[in-house]
Short mmCIF file of C-alpha atoms and ligand atoms in Angstrom, two decimals:
data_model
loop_
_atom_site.label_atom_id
_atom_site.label_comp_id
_atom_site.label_asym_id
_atom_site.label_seq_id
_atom_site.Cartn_x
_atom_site.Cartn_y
_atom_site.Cartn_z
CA UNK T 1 76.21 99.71 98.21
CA UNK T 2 73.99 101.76 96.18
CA UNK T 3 76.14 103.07 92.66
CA UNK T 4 73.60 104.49 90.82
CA UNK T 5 74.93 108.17 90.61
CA UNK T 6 78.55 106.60 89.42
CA UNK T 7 76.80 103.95 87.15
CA UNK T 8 74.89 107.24 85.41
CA UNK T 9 78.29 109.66 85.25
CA UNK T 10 80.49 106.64 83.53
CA UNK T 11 77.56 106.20 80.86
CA UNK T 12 77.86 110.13 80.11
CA UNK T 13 81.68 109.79 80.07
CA UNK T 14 81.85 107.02 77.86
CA UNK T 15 80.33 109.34 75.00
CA UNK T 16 83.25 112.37 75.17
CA UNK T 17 86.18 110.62 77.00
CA UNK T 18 87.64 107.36 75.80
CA UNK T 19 86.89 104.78 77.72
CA UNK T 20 85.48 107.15 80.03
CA UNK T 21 88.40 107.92 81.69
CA UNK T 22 91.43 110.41 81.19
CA UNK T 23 93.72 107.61 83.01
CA UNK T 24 93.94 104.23 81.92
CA UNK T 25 94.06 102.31 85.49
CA UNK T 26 90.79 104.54 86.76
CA UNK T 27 88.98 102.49 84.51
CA UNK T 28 88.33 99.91 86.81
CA UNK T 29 85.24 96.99 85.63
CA UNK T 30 82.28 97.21 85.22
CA UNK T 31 82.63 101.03 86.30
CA UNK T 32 84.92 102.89 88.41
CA UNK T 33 83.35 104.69 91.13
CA UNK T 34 83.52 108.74 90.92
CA UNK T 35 84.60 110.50 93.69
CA UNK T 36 82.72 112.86 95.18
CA UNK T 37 85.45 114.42 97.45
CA UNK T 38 88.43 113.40 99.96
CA UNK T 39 87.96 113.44 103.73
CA UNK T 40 91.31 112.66 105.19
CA UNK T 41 92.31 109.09 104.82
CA UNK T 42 88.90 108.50 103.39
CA UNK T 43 87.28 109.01 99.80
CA UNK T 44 83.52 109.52 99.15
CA UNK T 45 81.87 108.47 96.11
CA UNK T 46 79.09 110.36 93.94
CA UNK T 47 76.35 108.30 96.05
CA UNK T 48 77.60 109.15 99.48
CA UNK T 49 79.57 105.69 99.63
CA UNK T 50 82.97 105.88 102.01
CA UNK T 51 85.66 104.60 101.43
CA UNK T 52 89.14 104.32 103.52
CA UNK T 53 91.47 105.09 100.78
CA UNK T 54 94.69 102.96 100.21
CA UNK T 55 94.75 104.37 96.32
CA UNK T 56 95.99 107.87 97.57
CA UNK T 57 96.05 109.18 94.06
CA UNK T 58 98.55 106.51 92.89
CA UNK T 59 101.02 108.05 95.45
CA UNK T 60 101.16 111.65 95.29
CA UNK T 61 99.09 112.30 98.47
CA UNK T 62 101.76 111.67 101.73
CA UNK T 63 99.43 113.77 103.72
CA UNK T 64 96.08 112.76 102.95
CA UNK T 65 92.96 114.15 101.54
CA UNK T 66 92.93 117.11 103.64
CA UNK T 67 95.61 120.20 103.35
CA UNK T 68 97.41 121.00 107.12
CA UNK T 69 96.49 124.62 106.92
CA UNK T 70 99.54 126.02 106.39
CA UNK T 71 99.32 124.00 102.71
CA UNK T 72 95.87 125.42 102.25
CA UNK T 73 97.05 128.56 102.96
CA UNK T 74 100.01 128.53 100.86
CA UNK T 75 98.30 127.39 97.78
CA UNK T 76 95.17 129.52 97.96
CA UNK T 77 97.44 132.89 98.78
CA UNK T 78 99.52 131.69 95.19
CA UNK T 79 95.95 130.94 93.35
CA UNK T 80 94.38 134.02 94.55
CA UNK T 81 97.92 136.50 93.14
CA UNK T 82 97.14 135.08 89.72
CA UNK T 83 98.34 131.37 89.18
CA UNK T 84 101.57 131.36 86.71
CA UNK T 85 103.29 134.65 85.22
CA UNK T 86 105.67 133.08 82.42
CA UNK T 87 108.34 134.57 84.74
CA UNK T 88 110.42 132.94 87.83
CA UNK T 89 109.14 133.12 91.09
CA UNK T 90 110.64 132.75 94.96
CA UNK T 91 108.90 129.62 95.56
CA UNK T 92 110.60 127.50 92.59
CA UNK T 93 113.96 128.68 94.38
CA UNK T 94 112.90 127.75 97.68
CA UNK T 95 111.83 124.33 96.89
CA UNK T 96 114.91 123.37 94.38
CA UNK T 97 117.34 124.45 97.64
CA UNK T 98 114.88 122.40 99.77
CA UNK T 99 115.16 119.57 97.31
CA UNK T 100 118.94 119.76 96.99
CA UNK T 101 118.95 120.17 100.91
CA UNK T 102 117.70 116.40 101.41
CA UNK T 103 118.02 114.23 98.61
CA UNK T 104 121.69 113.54 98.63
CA UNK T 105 122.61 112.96 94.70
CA UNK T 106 120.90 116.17 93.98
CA UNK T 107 122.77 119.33 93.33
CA UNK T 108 120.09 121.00 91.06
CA UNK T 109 116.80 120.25 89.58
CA UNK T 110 114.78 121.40 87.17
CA UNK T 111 110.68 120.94 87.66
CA UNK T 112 108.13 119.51 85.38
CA UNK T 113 104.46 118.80 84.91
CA UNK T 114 104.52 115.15 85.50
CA UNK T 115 106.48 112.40 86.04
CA UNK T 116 106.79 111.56 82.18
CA UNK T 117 107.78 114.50 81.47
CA UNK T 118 111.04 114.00 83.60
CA UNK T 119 111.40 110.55 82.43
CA UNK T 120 111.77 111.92 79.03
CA UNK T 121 113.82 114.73 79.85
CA UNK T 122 116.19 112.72 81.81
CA UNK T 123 116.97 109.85 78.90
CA UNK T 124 116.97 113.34 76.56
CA UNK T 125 119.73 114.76 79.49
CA UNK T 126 121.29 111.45 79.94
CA UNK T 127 122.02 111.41 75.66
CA UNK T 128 122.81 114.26 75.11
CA UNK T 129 125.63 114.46 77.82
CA UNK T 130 127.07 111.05 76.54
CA UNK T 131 126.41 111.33 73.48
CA UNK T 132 125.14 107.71 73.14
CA UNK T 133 121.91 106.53 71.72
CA UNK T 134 120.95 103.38 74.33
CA UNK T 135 118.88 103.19 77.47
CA UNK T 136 118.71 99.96 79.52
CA UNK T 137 115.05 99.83 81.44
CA UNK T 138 114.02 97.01 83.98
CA UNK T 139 111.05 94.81 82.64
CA UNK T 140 108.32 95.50 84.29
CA UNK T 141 109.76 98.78 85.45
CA UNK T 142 107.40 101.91 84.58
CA UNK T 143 108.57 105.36 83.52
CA UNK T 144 104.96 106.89 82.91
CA UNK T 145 103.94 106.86 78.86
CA UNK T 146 106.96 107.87 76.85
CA UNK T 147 107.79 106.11 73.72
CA UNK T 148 111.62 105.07 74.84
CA UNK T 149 110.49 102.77 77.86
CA UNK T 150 107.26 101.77 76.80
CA UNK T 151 108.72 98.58 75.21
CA UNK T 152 108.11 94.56 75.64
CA UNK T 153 111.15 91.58 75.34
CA UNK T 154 114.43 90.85 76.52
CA UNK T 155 117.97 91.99 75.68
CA UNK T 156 117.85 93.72 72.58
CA UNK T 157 115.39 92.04 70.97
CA UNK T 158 112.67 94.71 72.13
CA UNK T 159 109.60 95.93 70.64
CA UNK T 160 107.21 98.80 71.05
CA UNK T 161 104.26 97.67 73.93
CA UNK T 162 101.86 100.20 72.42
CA UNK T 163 100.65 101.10 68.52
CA UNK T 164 101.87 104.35 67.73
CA UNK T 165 105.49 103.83 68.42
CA UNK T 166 107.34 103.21 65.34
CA UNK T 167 109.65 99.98 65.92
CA UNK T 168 113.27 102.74 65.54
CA UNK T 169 112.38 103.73 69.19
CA UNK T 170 112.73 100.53 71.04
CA UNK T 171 115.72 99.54 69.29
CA UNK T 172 117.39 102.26 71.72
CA UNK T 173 115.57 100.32 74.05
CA UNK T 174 117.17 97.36 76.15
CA UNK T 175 115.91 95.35 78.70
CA UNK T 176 116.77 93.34 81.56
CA UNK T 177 114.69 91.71 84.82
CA UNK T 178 115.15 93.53 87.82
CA UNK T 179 117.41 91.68 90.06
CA UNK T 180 119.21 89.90 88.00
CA UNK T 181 123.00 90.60 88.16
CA UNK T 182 124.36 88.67 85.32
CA UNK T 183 121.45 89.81 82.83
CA UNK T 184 123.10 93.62 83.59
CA UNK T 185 126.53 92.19 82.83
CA UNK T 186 125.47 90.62 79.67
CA UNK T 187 123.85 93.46 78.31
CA UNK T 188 126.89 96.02 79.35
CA UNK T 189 129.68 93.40 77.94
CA UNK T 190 127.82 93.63 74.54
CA UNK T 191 126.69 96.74 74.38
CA UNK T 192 128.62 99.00 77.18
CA UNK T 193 130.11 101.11 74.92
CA UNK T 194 126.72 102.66 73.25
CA UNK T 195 124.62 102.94 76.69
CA UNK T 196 123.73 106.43 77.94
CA UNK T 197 121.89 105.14 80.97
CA UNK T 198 120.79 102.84 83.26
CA UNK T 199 117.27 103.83 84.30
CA UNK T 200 115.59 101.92 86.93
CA UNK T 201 112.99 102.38 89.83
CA UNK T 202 114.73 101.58 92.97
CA UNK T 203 112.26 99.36 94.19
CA UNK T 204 109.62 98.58 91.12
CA UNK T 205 106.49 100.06 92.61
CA UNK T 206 104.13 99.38 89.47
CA UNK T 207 104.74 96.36 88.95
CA UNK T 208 103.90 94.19 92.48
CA UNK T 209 106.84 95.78 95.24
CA UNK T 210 110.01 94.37 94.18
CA UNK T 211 112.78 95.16 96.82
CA UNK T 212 116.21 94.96 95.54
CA UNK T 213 118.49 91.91 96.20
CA UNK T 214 121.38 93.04 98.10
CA UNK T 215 124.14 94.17 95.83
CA UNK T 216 121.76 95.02 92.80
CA UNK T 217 121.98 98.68 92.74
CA UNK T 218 125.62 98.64 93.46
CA UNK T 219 126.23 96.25 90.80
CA UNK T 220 123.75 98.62 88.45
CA UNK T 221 126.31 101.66 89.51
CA UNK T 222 129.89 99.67 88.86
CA UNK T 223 128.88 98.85 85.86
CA UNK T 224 127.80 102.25 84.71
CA UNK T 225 131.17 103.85 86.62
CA UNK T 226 133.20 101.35 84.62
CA UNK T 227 131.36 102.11 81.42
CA UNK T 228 131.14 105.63 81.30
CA UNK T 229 126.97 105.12 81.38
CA UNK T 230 124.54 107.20 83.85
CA UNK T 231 122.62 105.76 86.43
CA UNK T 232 119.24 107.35 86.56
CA UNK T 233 116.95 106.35 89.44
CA UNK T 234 113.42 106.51 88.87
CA UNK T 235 111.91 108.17 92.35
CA UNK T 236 108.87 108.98 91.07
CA UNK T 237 106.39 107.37 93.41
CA UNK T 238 109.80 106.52 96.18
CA UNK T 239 110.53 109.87 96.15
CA UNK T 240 109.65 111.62 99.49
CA UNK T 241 108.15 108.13 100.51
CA UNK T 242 110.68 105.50 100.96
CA UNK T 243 113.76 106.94 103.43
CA UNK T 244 111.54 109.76 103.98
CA UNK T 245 113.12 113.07 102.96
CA UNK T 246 116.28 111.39 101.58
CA UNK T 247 114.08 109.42 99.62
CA UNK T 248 115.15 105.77 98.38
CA UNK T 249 118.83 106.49 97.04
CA UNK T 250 119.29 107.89 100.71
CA UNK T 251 118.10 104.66 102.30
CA UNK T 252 120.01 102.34 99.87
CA UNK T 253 123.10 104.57 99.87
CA UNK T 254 123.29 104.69 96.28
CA UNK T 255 124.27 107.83 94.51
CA UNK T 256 122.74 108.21 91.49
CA UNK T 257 123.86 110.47 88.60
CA UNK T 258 120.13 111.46 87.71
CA UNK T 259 117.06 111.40 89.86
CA UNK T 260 113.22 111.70 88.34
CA UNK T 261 110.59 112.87 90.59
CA UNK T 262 106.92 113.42 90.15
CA UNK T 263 104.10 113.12 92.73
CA UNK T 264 105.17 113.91 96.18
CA UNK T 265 106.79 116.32 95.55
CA UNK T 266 104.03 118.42 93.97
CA UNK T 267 101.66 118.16 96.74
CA UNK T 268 98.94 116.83 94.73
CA UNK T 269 99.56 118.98 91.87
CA UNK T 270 100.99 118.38 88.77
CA UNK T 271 104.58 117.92 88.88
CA UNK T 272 107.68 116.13 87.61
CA UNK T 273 111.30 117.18 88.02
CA UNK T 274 114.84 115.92 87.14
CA UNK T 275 117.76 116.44 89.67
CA UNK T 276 121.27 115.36 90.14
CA UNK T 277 124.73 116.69 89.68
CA UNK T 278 125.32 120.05 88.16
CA UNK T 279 127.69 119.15 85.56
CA UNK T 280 125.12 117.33 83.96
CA UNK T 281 121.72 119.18 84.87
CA UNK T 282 123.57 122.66 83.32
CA UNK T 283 123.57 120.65 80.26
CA UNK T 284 120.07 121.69 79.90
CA UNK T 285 118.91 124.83 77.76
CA UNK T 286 119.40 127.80 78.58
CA UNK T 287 122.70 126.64 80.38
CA UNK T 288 123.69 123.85 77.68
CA UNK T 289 122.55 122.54 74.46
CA UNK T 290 120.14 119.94 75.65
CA UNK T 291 116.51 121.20 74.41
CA UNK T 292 114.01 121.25 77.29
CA UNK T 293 111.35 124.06 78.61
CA UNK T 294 107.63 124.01 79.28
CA UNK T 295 104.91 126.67 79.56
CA UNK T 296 103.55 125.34 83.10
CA UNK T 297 106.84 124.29 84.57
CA UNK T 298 107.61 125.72 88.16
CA UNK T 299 104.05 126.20 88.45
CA UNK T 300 103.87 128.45 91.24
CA UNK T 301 100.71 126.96 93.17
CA UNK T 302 102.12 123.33 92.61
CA UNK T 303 105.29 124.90 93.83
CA UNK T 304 104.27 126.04 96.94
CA UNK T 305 102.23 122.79 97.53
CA UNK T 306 105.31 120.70 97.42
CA UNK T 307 107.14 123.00 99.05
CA UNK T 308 104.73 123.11 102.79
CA UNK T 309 103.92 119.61 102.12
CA UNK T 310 107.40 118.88 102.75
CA UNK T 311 108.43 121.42 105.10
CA UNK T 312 105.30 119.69 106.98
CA UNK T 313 106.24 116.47 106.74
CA UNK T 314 109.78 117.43 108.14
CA UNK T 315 107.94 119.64 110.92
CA UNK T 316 105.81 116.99 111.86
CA UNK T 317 107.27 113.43 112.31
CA UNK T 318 104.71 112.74 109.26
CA UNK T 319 107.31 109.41 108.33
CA UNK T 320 107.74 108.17 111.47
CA UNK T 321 103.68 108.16 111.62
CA UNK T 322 103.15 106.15 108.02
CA UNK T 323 105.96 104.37 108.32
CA UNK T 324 105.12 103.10 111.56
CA UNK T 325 101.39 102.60 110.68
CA UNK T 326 102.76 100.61 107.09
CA UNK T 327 104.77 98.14 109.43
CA UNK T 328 102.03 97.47 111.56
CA UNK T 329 99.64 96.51 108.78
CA UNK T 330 101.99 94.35 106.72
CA UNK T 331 103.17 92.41 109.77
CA UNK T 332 98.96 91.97 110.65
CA UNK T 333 98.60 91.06 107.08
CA UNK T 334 101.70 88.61 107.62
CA UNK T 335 99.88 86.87 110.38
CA UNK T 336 96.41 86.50 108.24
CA UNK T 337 98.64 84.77 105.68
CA UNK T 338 100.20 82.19 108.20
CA UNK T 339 96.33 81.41 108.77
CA UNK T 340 94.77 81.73 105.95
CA UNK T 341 96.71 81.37 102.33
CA UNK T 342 100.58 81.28 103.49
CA UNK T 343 101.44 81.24 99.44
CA UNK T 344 100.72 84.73 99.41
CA UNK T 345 103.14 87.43 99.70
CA UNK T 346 103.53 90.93 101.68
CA UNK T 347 105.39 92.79 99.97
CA UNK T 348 106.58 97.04 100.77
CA UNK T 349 108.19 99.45 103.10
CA UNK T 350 108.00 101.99 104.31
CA UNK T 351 104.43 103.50 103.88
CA UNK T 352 104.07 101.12 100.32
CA UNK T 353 102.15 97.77 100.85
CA UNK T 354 100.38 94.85 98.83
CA UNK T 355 99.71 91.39 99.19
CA UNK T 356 101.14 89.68 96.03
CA UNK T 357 99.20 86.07 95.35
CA UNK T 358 101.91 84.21 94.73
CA UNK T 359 101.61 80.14 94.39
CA UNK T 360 103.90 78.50 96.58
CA UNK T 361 104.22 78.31 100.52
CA UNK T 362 107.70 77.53 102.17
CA UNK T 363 108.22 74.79 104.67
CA UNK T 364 108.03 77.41 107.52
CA UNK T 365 107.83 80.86 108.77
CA UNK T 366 110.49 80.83 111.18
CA UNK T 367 112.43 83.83 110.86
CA UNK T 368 110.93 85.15 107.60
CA UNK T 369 110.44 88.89 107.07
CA UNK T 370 108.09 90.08 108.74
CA UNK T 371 106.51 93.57 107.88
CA UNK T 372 107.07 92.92 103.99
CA UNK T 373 109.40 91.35 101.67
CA UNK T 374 113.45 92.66 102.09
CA UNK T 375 114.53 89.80 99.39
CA UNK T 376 116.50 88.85 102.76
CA UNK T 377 118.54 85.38 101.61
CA UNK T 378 117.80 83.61 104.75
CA UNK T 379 114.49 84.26 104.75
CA UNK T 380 112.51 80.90 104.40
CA UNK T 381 110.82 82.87 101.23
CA UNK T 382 113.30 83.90 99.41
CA UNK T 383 112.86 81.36 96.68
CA UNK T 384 109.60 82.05 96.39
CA UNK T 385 108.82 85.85 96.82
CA UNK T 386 109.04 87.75 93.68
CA UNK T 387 112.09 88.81 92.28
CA UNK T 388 111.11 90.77 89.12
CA UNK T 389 108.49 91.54 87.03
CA UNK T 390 108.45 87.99 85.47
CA UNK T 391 107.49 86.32 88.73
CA UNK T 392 104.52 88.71 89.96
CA UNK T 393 102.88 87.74 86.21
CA UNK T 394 103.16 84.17 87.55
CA UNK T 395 100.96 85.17 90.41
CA UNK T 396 97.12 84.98 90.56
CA UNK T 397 96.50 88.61 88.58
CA UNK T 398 92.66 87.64 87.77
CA UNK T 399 91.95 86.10 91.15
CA UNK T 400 93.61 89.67 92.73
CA UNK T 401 91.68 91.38 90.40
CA UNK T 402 88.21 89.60 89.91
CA UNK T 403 87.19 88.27 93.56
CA UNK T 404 89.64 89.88 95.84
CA UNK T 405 89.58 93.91 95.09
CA UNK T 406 85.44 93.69 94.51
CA UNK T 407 85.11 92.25 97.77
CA UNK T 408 87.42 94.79 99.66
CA UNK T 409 85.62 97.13 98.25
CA UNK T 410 82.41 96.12 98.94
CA UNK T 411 83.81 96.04 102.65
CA UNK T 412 84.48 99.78 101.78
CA UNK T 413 88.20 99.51 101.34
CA UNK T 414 89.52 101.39 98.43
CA UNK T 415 92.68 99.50 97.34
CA UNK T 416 94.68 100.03 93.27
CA UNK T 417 92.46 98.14 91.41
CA UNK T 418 94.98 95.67 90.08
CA UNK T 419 97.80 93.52 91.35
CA UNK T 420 100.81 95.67 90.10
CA UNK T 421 100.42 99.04 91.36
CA UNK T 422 101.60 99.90 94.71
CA UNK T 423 99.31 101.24 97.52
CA UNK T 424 100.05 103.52 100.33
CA UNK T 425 99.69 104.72 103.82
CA UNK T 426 99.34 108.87 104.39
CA UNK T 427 99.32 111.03 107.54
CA UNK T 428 95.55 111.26 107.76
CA UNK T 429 95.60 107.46 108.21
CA UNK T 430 95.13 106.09 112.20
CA UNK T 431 95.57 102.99 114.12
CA UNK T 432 91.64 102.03 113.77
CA UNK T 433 92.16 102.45 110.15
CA UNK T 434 94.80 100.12 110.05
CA UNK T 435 92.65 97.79 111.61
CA UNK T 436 89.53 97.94 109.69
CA UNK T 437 92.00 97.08 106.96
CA UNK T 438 92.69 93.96 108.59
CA UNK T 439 89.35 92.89 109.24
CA UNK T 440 89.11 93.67 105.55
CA UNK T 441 92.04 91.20 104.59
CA UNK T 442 90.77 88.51 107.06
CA UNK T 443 87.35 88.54 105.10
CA UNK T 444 88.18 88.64 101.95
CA UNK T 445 91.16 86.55 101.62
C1 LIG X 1 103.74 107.54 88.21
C2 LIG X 1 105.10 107.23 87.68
C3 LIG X 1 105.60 107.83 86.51
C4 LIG X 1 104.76 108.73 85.64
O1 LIG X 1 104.36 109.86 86.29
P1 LIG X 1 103.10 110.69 85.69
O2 LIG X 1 103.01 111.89 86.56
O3 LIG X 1 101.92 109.77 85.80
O4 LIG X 1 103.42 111.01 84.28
C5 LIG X 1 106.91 107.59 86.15
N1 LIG X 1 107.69 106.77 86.89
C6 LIG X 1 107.25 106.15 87.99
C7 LIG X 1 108.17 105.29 88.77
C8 LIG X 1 105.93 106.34 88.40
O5 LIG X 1 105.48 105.70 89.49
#
């Protein structure tokens, strides 16, 4: 593979963007490839390289590279009346009621321009209706770059993960591994009384795939019930993925009393938005006292982008497709394992998927899960799949990273260029795809 034009474009960058990048993860060693342009379920680099895309834009894209034309339409229609008027518009309306139509905790919402932004708004939302100061996060749990969650340790003995954040933030800050029941109970028995929310991912997707262990969420919502705390779900990259339209909360039955969105729902666009029950979302400004606004929010051509990609989705069976495609590669993935390096783990649902190199093999595979991890208890794996962010450190991060994602690339896969970060399946994806993937695996693994 020829990366001469990419090779050339990161040297300019590195001169007038830091690190060359405007995302931290893009900057992928020695140099990231730059795209040249999408084509389906396929990316193209600045020297004509092609690549089948598992990366998806870090999640946003359900449908692919390619806009169904009733997207396309919809967007360029929006662009071409002028793109944002500082006044509200019929398509923010239409896709809150199609929002609050499907995602069953939802009552209202109130959109964004990313998914931090709603993280922040919701732990703003989720303080100033309790009128505590305390957020419990998940370690390894990721709520985009805001100063509350970006902290490191255990219990309350937490500290800012970045320079920059002065050390008063993350003592509002607690944390506890995901998954682990009597870490939550600990934390509420001391500390119950001053916690405004619970805010967790409902399955960590940026940190390996964590499932939940049966009973986690449920245990997460008692004790918030009993202790007059919120439970926030993170759906930022679930959202519109996992349980399709009813998103993960739908699928687990759990009923959060906040929900965070972001990609997905902005159909490719910029976009973040905060939902849940009305008595608590009117505590927002104008309607309550709880400060929030933004120049670009309910951007109408992000708007109508969700809002199509959705209705498309819905129209066209676009989760039985991914869903079905995801399930066929992590059960062929499952098999290469068996074969070739059965101390590995598949990991997803869904259309999420990753092989986690984890470091010890069970005695057998009868009856083990087998189109990703479901932290099933009589699976033969269960002690040794991942169970929070503590065990997928113990895995092989530099092998994942050093040997394993060059190679697939060089095979012209395109996978997240680390061994935290979920990947996904979209609608432009087919069968051959999936198996070119596999081919992929068997090679490089
Ligand atoms: C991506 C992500 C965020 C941050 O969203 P941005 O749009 O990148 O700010 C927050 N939470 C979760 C769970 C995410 O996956």
């Amino acid at each position: 593979m020829n990366h001469e034009q990419s090779r050339a474009l990161y040297d300019r960058a590195l001169s007038v963007m830091p690190g060359g990048v405007n995302s931290s993860v893009r900057a992928i060693r020695p140099y990231p490839f730059f795209v040249q342009k999408g084509d389906g379920g396929h990316v193209v680099d600045a020297d004509g390289n092609r690549y089948l895309d598992f990366v998806m834009g870090y999640g946003p894209l359900l449908l692919g590279h390619d806009m169904p034309e009733q997207v396309q339409s919809a967007v360029q229609q929006r662009a071409s009346e002028g793109p944002m008027y500082g006044a509200p518009t019929e398509v923010e309306v239409e896709l809150a009621e199609f929002v609050t139509r499907h995602v069953p905790s939802v009552e209202m919402v109130r959109f964004v321009n990313s998914g931090t932004e709603a993280t922040v708004s919701a732990v703003r939302l989720a303080r100033g209706y309790t009128g505590r100061d305390k957020i419990v996060v998940m370690q390894g749990g990721y709520h985009g770059a805001q100063e509350s969650t970006l902290v490191e340790g255990e219990g309350d003995d937490t500290h800012p993960s970045s320079p920059g954040i002065p050390e008063s933030f993350a003592e509002h800050t607690l944390t506890v591994p995901f998954n682990d029941e009597e870490a939550a109970h600990t934390v509420f028995a001391k500390h119950g009384d001053d916690i405004a929310a619970v805010l967790t991912e409902p399955i960590l997707g940026n940190y390996g795939i964590v499932h939940p262990v049966e009973g986690y969420h449920e245990t997460l919502r008692d004790l918030c019930d009993e202790h007059g705390s919120l439970l926030v779900f993170d759906e930022v990259i679930t959202g519109f993925r996992v349980g399709g339209l009813q998103c993960a909360q739908g699928k687990f039955d759990i009923d959060p009393d906040l929900t965070t969105f972001g990609k997905i729902v902005g159909g490719g666009f910029p976009v973040g938005a905060i939902g849940g029950k009305s008595e608590i979302l009117e505590q927002f400004t104008p309607a309550g006292d709880v400060f929030q606004s933004g120049t670009f929010s309910g951007h109408p051509v992000t708007m109508a982008a969700g809002l199509e990609t959705l209705r498309y989705a819905a129209e066209n069976d676009v989760y039985d497709h991914v869903n079905g495609l995801g399930e066929r590669l992590r059960s062929g993935l499952q098999d290469i394992l068996e074969d070739q390096a059965p101390e590995y783990t598949v990991v997803g649902t869904d259309s999420m998927f990753k092989v986690v190199f984890t470091r010890d093999a069970p005695d057998t595979f009868e009856g083990h899960c087998d189109a990703g991890c479901q932290q099933r208890q009589a699976c033969p794996r269960y002690e040794h799949c991942p169970k929070n962010a503590g065990d997928i450190k113990q895995a092989e991060t530099e092998r994942w990273e050093r040997l394993f994602w060059p190679e697939m690339k060089d095979q012209g896969v395109f996978l997240t260029a680390n061994q935290f970060e979920s990947q996904f399946i979209c609608d432009a994806h087919t069968g051959e795809d999936i198996d070119d993937a596999l081919e992929a695996y068997k090679e490089a693994i």
